[in-house]
Amino acid sequence: MNDNRKKLQKLFELVEKKEITDTSFKDTFGFEPLVVTKATVHKESDWPVNMHGFIPAVDPNYILPEEATSILVYGIETGQFVNIVGPTGSGKSTLVEQVCAHLKRPFVRFNGRGDMETSSLLGQLTVEGGATVWRDGVFTEAVKSGAVVLFDEYTATPPEINMSLQWLREHGGKLLLTDKPGDNQDRLIVPHEQFRLVCADNTRGLGDNSDQFAGTNIQNSASLNRFDITIEHNYMNPKIEAGIITKKHPELKDGAEYMIKLATLIRNGYGKSEISVTLSPRNLLSWAKKAKDWGDMEKSFVFTYYNMLPSDQERSAVKGFYKTVFSKNLEV
Ligand SMILES: Nc1ncnc2c1ncn2[C@@H]1O[C@H](COP(=O)(O)OP(=O)(O)OP(=O)(O)O)[C@@H](O)[C@H]1O
Ligand SMILES: [Mg+2]
């Protein structure tokens, strides 16, 4: 039985014996977890020095979504492979970063790209002072140092490149740097016991039927089969979303609620393919900042969102939504 399986079995035994309580989780995250899990808060000295700068700061304005946080913490605690799927700007990347901030784990994020080569991921030979030396890529460094790696928008990377991680993405798996000179011993990387890999994407790795996420690739089913947990992370309920805005921009008061109402109408239109640009929490926060800075809800909406709309038909639909919510014509 490999180490991860042993740890998992031990965890279940402890849970059965009721030796694990949720106290550590509640102390750290401020609410009871929605699944049985513990939450180990590390010390900076638990990590190699090269990883200290990668431990994120807690964002006091970030509101932890309870279910997704509970499941992600469980996945990280027990060394499972977690995949987070959801619409753009819904908070997938920030969730992983903020969970790491609370658990004081180094967090390394890199984005999948269509032109990504295994060398940029795993490492390559470089010439230094006349000598040819091997330099680990950021991914390899993170694997060795026990970081939580967020492979963001991983479906942008061609499936054959992602396949280079297949062995690593198995419990007890290893990383083999096939391009590194030397013997197999030099090429074999045994992951740090705290190394974790989390993937996040707008699609489920099976392509994009909506044509909304250009550049995504259908992934090999053996790659997708390696996820232990898939979290669906959608937009939060309107009250929580309004809370996110007012926590950061308290001056907006009730304005936040109207903004969410408009966002909901736009998202519904987007869902029905009547509107081609969505209004995500990211856009809402950006709109809120300008609304506060300029003291002008309408102008800030136009420059944040409205000007992105590609056709008169969509602009007229959004003007209608704006009038419904704010009882006022959008003057553009
Ligand atoms: N729960 C939250 N509390 C506070 N702010 C949030 C929350 N969720 C999202 N945000 C804000 O929304 C912005 C977008 O979040 P993030 O980049 O994590 O989304 P994403 O789902 O990863 O988007 P994409 O699919 O485009 O990569 C963040 O910068 C953050 O400020
Ligand atoms: Mg993201």
Coordinates of C-alpha atoms and ligand atoms in Angstrom, one line a residue:
M1 CA 0.0 0.0 0.0
N2 CA 1.5 3.4 -0.9
D3 CA 1.9 6.3 1.5
N4 CA -1.1 8.2 0.4
R5 CA -3.4 5.2 0.7
K6 CA -2.0 4.5 4.1
K7 CA -2.6 8.0 5.3
L8 CA -6.1 8.0 3.9
Q9 CA -6.9 4.7 5.6
K10 CA -5.5 6.1 8.9
L11 CA -7.7 9.2 8.5
F12 CA -10.8 7.0 8.0
E13 CA -9.9 4.9 11.0
L14 CA -9.6 8.1 13.1
V15 CA -12.8 9.4 11.9
E16 CA -14.6 6.1 12.7
K17 CA -13.1 6.2 16.2
K18 CA -14.2 9.8 16.4
E19 CA -10.7 10.8 17.2
I20 CA -10.8 13.6 14.7
T21 CA -12.9 16.6 15.5
D22 CA -13.6 19.5 13.3
T23 CA -12.2 22.0 15.7
S24 CA -9.1 22.7 13.7
F25 CA -11.1 23.4 10.6
K26 CA -13.6 25.7 12.4
D27 CA -10.8 27.6 14.1
T28 CA -9.1 28.1 10.8
F29 CA -12.0 28.8 8.4
G30 CA -14.7 30.1 10.8
F31 CA -17.4 27.5 10.0
E32 CA -17.9 23.7 10.4
P33 CA -16.8 21.8 7.4
L34 CA -19.5 20.2 5.3
V35 CA -17.6 16.9 5.1
V36 CA -15.5 15.2 7.7
T37 CA -12.0 16.6 7.4
K38 CA -9.2 18.0 9.4
A39 CA -7.3 21.2 8.5
T40 CA -3.6 21.3 9.3
V41 CA -2.2 24.7 9.5
H42 CA 1.5 24.6 8.7
K43 CA 4.4 26.8 9.8
E44 CA 6.7 28.5 7.3
S45 CA 9.5 26.4 8.6
D46 CA 7.7 23.2 7.3
W47 CA 8.7 24.2 3.8
P48 CA 12.0 24.6 2.0
V49 CA 13.3 28.2 2.0
N50 CA 12.7 28.5 -1.8
M51 CA 9.0 28.1 -1.1
H52 CA 8.5 30.6 1.6
G53 CA 7.7 33.4 -0.8
F54 CA 5.0 31.3 -2.3
I55 CA 2.8 31.1 0.8
P56 CA -0.1 33.5 0.0
A57 CA -1.5 36.1 2.3
V58 CA -5.0 35.8 3.6
D59 CA -7.3 38.2 1.8
P60 CA -9.7 39.6 4.5
N61 CA -12.2 40.5 1.7
Y62 CA -12.4 36.9 0.5
I63 CA -15.6 35.0 1.5
L64 CA -14.9 31.3 1.7
P65 CA -17.6 29.3 -0.1
E66 CA -18.4 26.6 2.5
E67 CA -18.9 23.5 0.4
A68 CA -16.1 24.1 -2.0
T69 CA -13.7 25.0 0.8
S70 CA -14.6 21.9 2.8
I71 CA -14.1 19.5 -0.1
L72 CA -10.9 21.2 -1.3
V73 CA -9.4 21.1 2.2
Y74 CA -10.3 17.4 2.5
G75 CA -8.7 16.8 -0.9
I76 CA -5.5 18.6 0.1
E77 CA -5.4 16.9 3.5
T78 CA -5.7 13.5 2.1
G79 CA -3.6 13.9 -1.0
Q80 CA -6.4 13.5 -3.6
F81 CA -6.4 14.9 -7.1
V82 CA -9.0 17.7 -7.2
N83 CA -10.5 19.3 -10.3
I84 CA -12.5 22.5 -10.1
V85 CA -14.9 23.3 -12.9
G86 CA -17.0 26.5 -13.3
P87 CA -17.7 29.6 -15.2
T88 CA -15.2 32.4 -15.7
G89 CA -14.6 34.7 -12.8
S90 CA -16.5 32.6 -10.3
G91 CA -13.6 32.3 -8.0
K92 CA -11.9 29.0 -8.8
S93 CA -8.3 30.2 -8.7
T94 CA -8.8 32.4 -5.7
L95 CA -10.4 29.6 -3.8
V96 CA -7.2 27.4 -4.1
E97 CA -5.0 30.4 -3.3
Q98 CA -7.0 31.4 -0.2
V99 CA -7.3 27.8 1.1
C100 CA -3.5 27.7 0.9
A101 CA -3.2 31.0 2.6
H102 CA -5.2 29.7 5.6
L103 CA -3.3 26.4 5.7
K104 CA 0.0 28.3 5.2
R105 CA 0.9 26.1 2.3
P106 CA 3.1 27.3 -0.6
F107 CA 0.9 27.9 -3.7
V108 CA 2.3 27.8 -7.2
R109 CA -0.1 28.7 -10.0
F110 CA 0.7 28.3 -13.7
N111 CA -1.6 28.5 -16.6
G112 CA -2.1 26.0 -19.4
R113 CA -1.2 27.3 -22.8
G114 CA -1.7 26.0 -26.3
D115 CA 2.0 26.5 -27.1
M116 CA 3.3 25.0 -23.8
E117 CA 6.1 22.5 -24.2
T118 CA 7.1 19.9 -21.7
S119 CA 10.5 21.7 -21.3
S120 CA 8.8 24.9 -19.9
L121 CA 6.8 22.7 -17.5
L122 CA 9.5 20.2 -16.4
G123 CA 12.8 21.8 -17.1
Q124 CA 15.5 22.1 -19.7
L125 CA 19.2 22.2 -20.5
T126 CA 20.6 25.7 -20.5
V127 CA 24.0 27.1 -21.1
E128 CA 25.5 28.8 -18.0
G129 CA 29.1 30.1 -18.0
G130 CA 30.0 27.9 -21.0
A131 CA 28.6 24.7 -19.4
T132 CA 25.4 23.0 -20.3
V133 CA 23.3 22.5 -17.1
W134 CA 19.8 21.2 -16.4
R135 CA 17.4 23.7 -14.9
D136 CA 14.2 22.4 -13.3
G137 CA 11.0 24.0 -14.6
V138 CA 8.7 25.6 -12.1
F139 CA 6.5 22.5 -12.0
T140 CA 9.4 20.2 -11.1
E141 CA 10.6 22.6 -8.4
A142 CA 7.1 22.6 -6.9
V143 CA 6.8 18.8 -7.0
K144 CA 10.1 18.6 -5.1
S145 CA 9.2 21.2 -2.6
G146 CA 5.7 20.2 -1.5
A147 CA 3.8 23.1 -3.0
V148 CA 0.1 23.0 -3.9
V149 CA 0.2 23.5 -7.6
L150 CA -2.8 25.0 -9.4
F151 CA -2.7 23.9 -13.0
D152 CA -5.1 26.6 -14.2
E153 CA -7.0 26.4 -17.5
Y154 CA -5.2 23.1 -18.0
T155 CA -7.3 22.2 -21.0
A156 CA -5.6 24.9 -22.9
T157 CA -2.6 22.7 -22.9
P158 CA -2.6 20.0 -25.6
P159 CA -3.5 16.6 -24.3
E160 CA -0.2 15.0 -25.2
I161 CA 1.7 17.5 -23.0
N162 CA -0.6 16.9 -20.1
M163 CA 0.0 13.1 -20.6
S164 CA 3.6 13.7 -19.5
L165 CA 2.1 14.1 -16.0
Q166 CA 0.2 10.8 -16.0
W167 CA 2.5 8.8 -13.7
L168 CA 2.7 11.7 -11.2
R169 CA -1.1 11.9 -11.2
E170 CA -1.4 8.5 -9.7
H171 CA -1.3 7.9 -5.9
G172 CA 2.3 7.1 -5.1
G173 CA 3.2 8.3 -8.6
K174 CA 6.6 9.9 -9.7
L175 CA 7.8 12.4 -12.2
L176 CA 10.2 11.2 -14.8
L177 CA 12.3 13.9 -16.5
T178 CA 12.8 12.0 -19.7
D179 CA 14.8 14.9 -21.3
K180 CA 17.3 15.2 -18.4
P181 CA 20.7 13.8 -19.1
G182 CA 22.1 11.2 -16.8
D183 CA 20.8 7.8 -15.7
N184 CA 17.2 7.0 -14.7
Q185 CA 18.0 7.7 -11.1
D186 CA 18.9 11.3 -12.0
R187 CA 15.7 11.6 -14.0
L188 CA 13.3 10.2 -11.4
I189 CA 11.6 12.7 -9.0
V190 CA 9.9 11.4 -6.0
P191 CA 7.3 14.1 -5.0
H192 CA 7.6 15.8 -1.7
E193 CA 4.9 14.1 0.6
Q194 CA 3.0 17.4 0.8
F195 CA 3.0 18.1 -3.0
R196 CA -0.6 18.5 -4.2
L197 CA -2.0 19.0 -7.7
V198 CA -5.2 20.9 -8.2
C199 CA -6.6 21.6 -11.7
A200 CA -9.2 24.3 -12.6
D201 CA -11.0 24.9 -15.8
N202 CA -14.1 26.4 -17.4
T203 CA -14.7 23.1 -19.2
R204 CA -14.8 19.5 -18.0
G205 CA -12.0 18.5 -20.4
L206 CA -14.4 17.2 -22.9
G207 CA -14.4 20.2 -25.2
D208 CA -16.6 23.2 -25.3
N209 CA -20.0 22.8 -26.8
S210 CA -20.9 26.5 -26.1
D211 CA -18.1 28.1 -28.2
Q212 CA -17.5 30.3 -25.2
F213 CA -14.0 29.1 -24.3
A214 CA -11.8 29.2 -27.3
G215 CA -8.5 27.4 -27.0
T216 CA -9.7 24.6 -24.8
N217 CA -8.8 21.0 -25.9
I218 CA -10.5 17.7 -25.4
Q219 CA -8.3 15.8 -23.0
N220 CA -7.4 12.2 -23.1
S221 CA -9.9 10.2 -21.0
A222 CA -7.1 8.5 -19.1
S223 CA -6.0 12.1 -17.9
L224 CA -9.6 12.9 -16.8
N225 CA -9.9 9.5 -15.1
R226 CA -7.2 10.5 -12.7
F227 CA -9.3 13.1 -10.8
D228 CA -10.5 11.8 -7.4
I229 CA -12.7 14.8 -6.8
T230 CA -14.5 17.2 -9.1
I231 CA -15.9 20.4 -7.5
E232 CA -18.5 22.4 -9.5
H233 CA -17.9 26.0 -8.6
N234 CA -20.7 28.2 -9.9
Y235 CA -21.5 31.8 -9.1
M236 CA -22.5 32.2 -5.5
N237 CA -25.9 33.0 -4.3
P238 CA -26.9 36.6 -4.8
K239 CA -26.8 37.5 -1.1
I240 CA -23.2 36.2 -0.7
E241 CA -22.2 37.9 -3.9
A242 CA -23.6 41.2 -2.7
G243 CA -21.7 40.7 0.5
I244 CA -18.4 40.3 -1.4
I245 CA -19.0 43.6 -3.1
T246 CA -20.0 45.5 0.1
K247 CA -17.2 44.0 2.1
K248 CA -14.7 45.5 -0.3
H249 CA -16.7 48.6 -1.1
P250 CA -19.0 49.4 1.8
E251 CA -19.8 52.8 0.3
L252 CA -22.0 51.2 -2.3
K253 CA -24.5 49.9 0.3
D254 CA -27.8 48.8 -1.5
G255 CA -26.2 49.5 -4.9
A256 CA -24.6 46.1 -4.7
E257 CA -27.9 44.3 -4.7
Y258 CA -29.0 46.1 -7.9
M259 CA -25.7 45.2 -9.5
I260 CA -26.3 41.6 -8.7
K261 CA -29.8 41.7 -10.1
L262 CA -28.5 43.1 -13.3
A263 CA -25.7 40.5 -13.4
T264 CA -28.3 37.7 -12.9
L265 CA -30.3 39.0 -15.9
I266 CA -27.2 39.1 -18.0
R267 CA -26.1 35.7 -16.9
N268 CA -29.5 34.2 -17.8
G269 CA -29.2 35.8 -21.2
Y270 CA -25.7 34.4 -21.5
G271 CA -26.9 31.0 -20.5
K272 CA -29.5 31.1 -23.3
S273 CA -26.8 32.4 -25.8
E274 CA -28.7 35.7 -26.2
I275 CA -25.8 37.6 -24.8
S276 CA -22.2 36.7 -25.7
V277 CA -20.4 38.3 -22.7
T278 CA -21.1 37.3 -19.2
L279 CA -20.8 39.5 -16.1
S280 CA -18.8 37.6 -13.5
P281 CA -17.9 38.4 -9.9
R282 CA -14.6 39.7 -11.3
N283 CA -16.4 42.2 -13.5
L284 CA -18.8 43.1 -10.6
L285 CA -15.8 44.0 -8.4
S286 CA -14.3 46.0 -11.2
W287 CA -17.6 47.8 -11.8
A288 CA -17.9 48.4 -8.0
K289 CA -14.5 50.0 -7.8
K290 CA -15.2 52.5 -10.6
A291 CA -18.7 53.2 -9.3
K292 CA -17.2 54.1 -6.0
D293 CA -14.3 56.1 -7.5
W294 CA -16.5 58.0 -9.9
G295 CA -19.7 58.1 -7.9
D296 CA -21.4 57.1 -11.1
M297 CA -23.1 53.6 -11.4
E298 CA -24.1 54.1 -15.0
K299 CA -20.8 55.3 -16.5
S300 CA -18.8 52.7 -14.6
F301 CA -21.1 50.0 -16.0
V302 CA -20.6 51.2 -19.5
F303 CA -16.9 51.2 -19.3
T304 CA -16.7 47.9 -17.4
Y305 CA -19.2 45.8 -19.3
Y306 CA -21.4 47.5 -21.9
N307 CA -18.7 48.5 -24.3
M308 CA -17.6 44.8 -24.6
L309 CA -21.0 43.9 -26.2
P310 CA -20.4 43.1 -29.9
S311 CA -23.8 43.9 -31.5
D312 CA -26.6 46.4 -31.4
Q313 CA -29.0 43.6 -30.6
E314 CA -27.1 42.6 -27.5
R315 CA -26.6 46.2 -26.5
S316 CA -30.3 46.9 -26.7
A317 CA -31.1 43.7 -24.7
V318 CA -28.7 44.9 -21.9
K319 CA -30.2 48.4 -22.0
G320 CA -33.5 46.7 -21.3
F321 CA -32.1 44.8 -18.4
Y322 CA -30.6 47.9 -17.0
K323 CA -33.9 49.8 -17.2
T324 CA -35.7 46.9 -15.5
V325 CA -33.2 46.9 -12.6
F326 CA -32.4 50.6 -12.1
S327 CA -35.7 52.0 -13.5
K328 CA -33.6 54.4 -15.6
N329 CA -32.4 54.4 -19.2
L330 CA -28.8 53.7 -19.8
E331 CA -27.6 56.8 -21.6
V332 CA -25.1 55.7 -24.2
Ligands
LIG1 N1 -15.6 34.2 -2.6 C1 -15.1 35.4 -3.0 N2 -14.9 36.4 -2.1 C2 -14.3 37.5 -2.6 N3 -13.9 37.7 -3.8 C3 -14.1 36.8 -4.7 C4 -14.7 35.5 -4.4 N4 -14.8 34.7 -5.5 C5 -14.3 35.5 -6.5 N5 -13.9 36.7 -6.0 C6 -13.3 37.7 -6.8 O1 -13.5 37.4 -8.2 C7 -12.3 37.5 -8.9 C8 -12.3 36.4 -9.9 O2 -12.0 35.2 -9.2 P1 -11.0 34.1 -9.9 O3 -10.0 34.7 -10.7 O4 -10.6 33.2 -8.8 O5 -12.1 33.4 -10.8 P2 -11.9 32.1 -11.8 O6 -13.1 31.2 -11.6 O7 -10.6 31.5 -11.5 O8 -11.9 32.7 -13.2 P3 -11.3 32.2 -14.6 O9 -12.2 31.0 -15.0 O10 -11.6 33.4 -15.5 O11 -9.9 31.9 -14.4 C9 -11.1 37.5 -7.9 O12 -10.1 38.4 -8.2 C10 -11.8 37.8 -6.6 O13 -11.5 39.2 -6.4
MG2 MG -8.9 31.2 -12.8

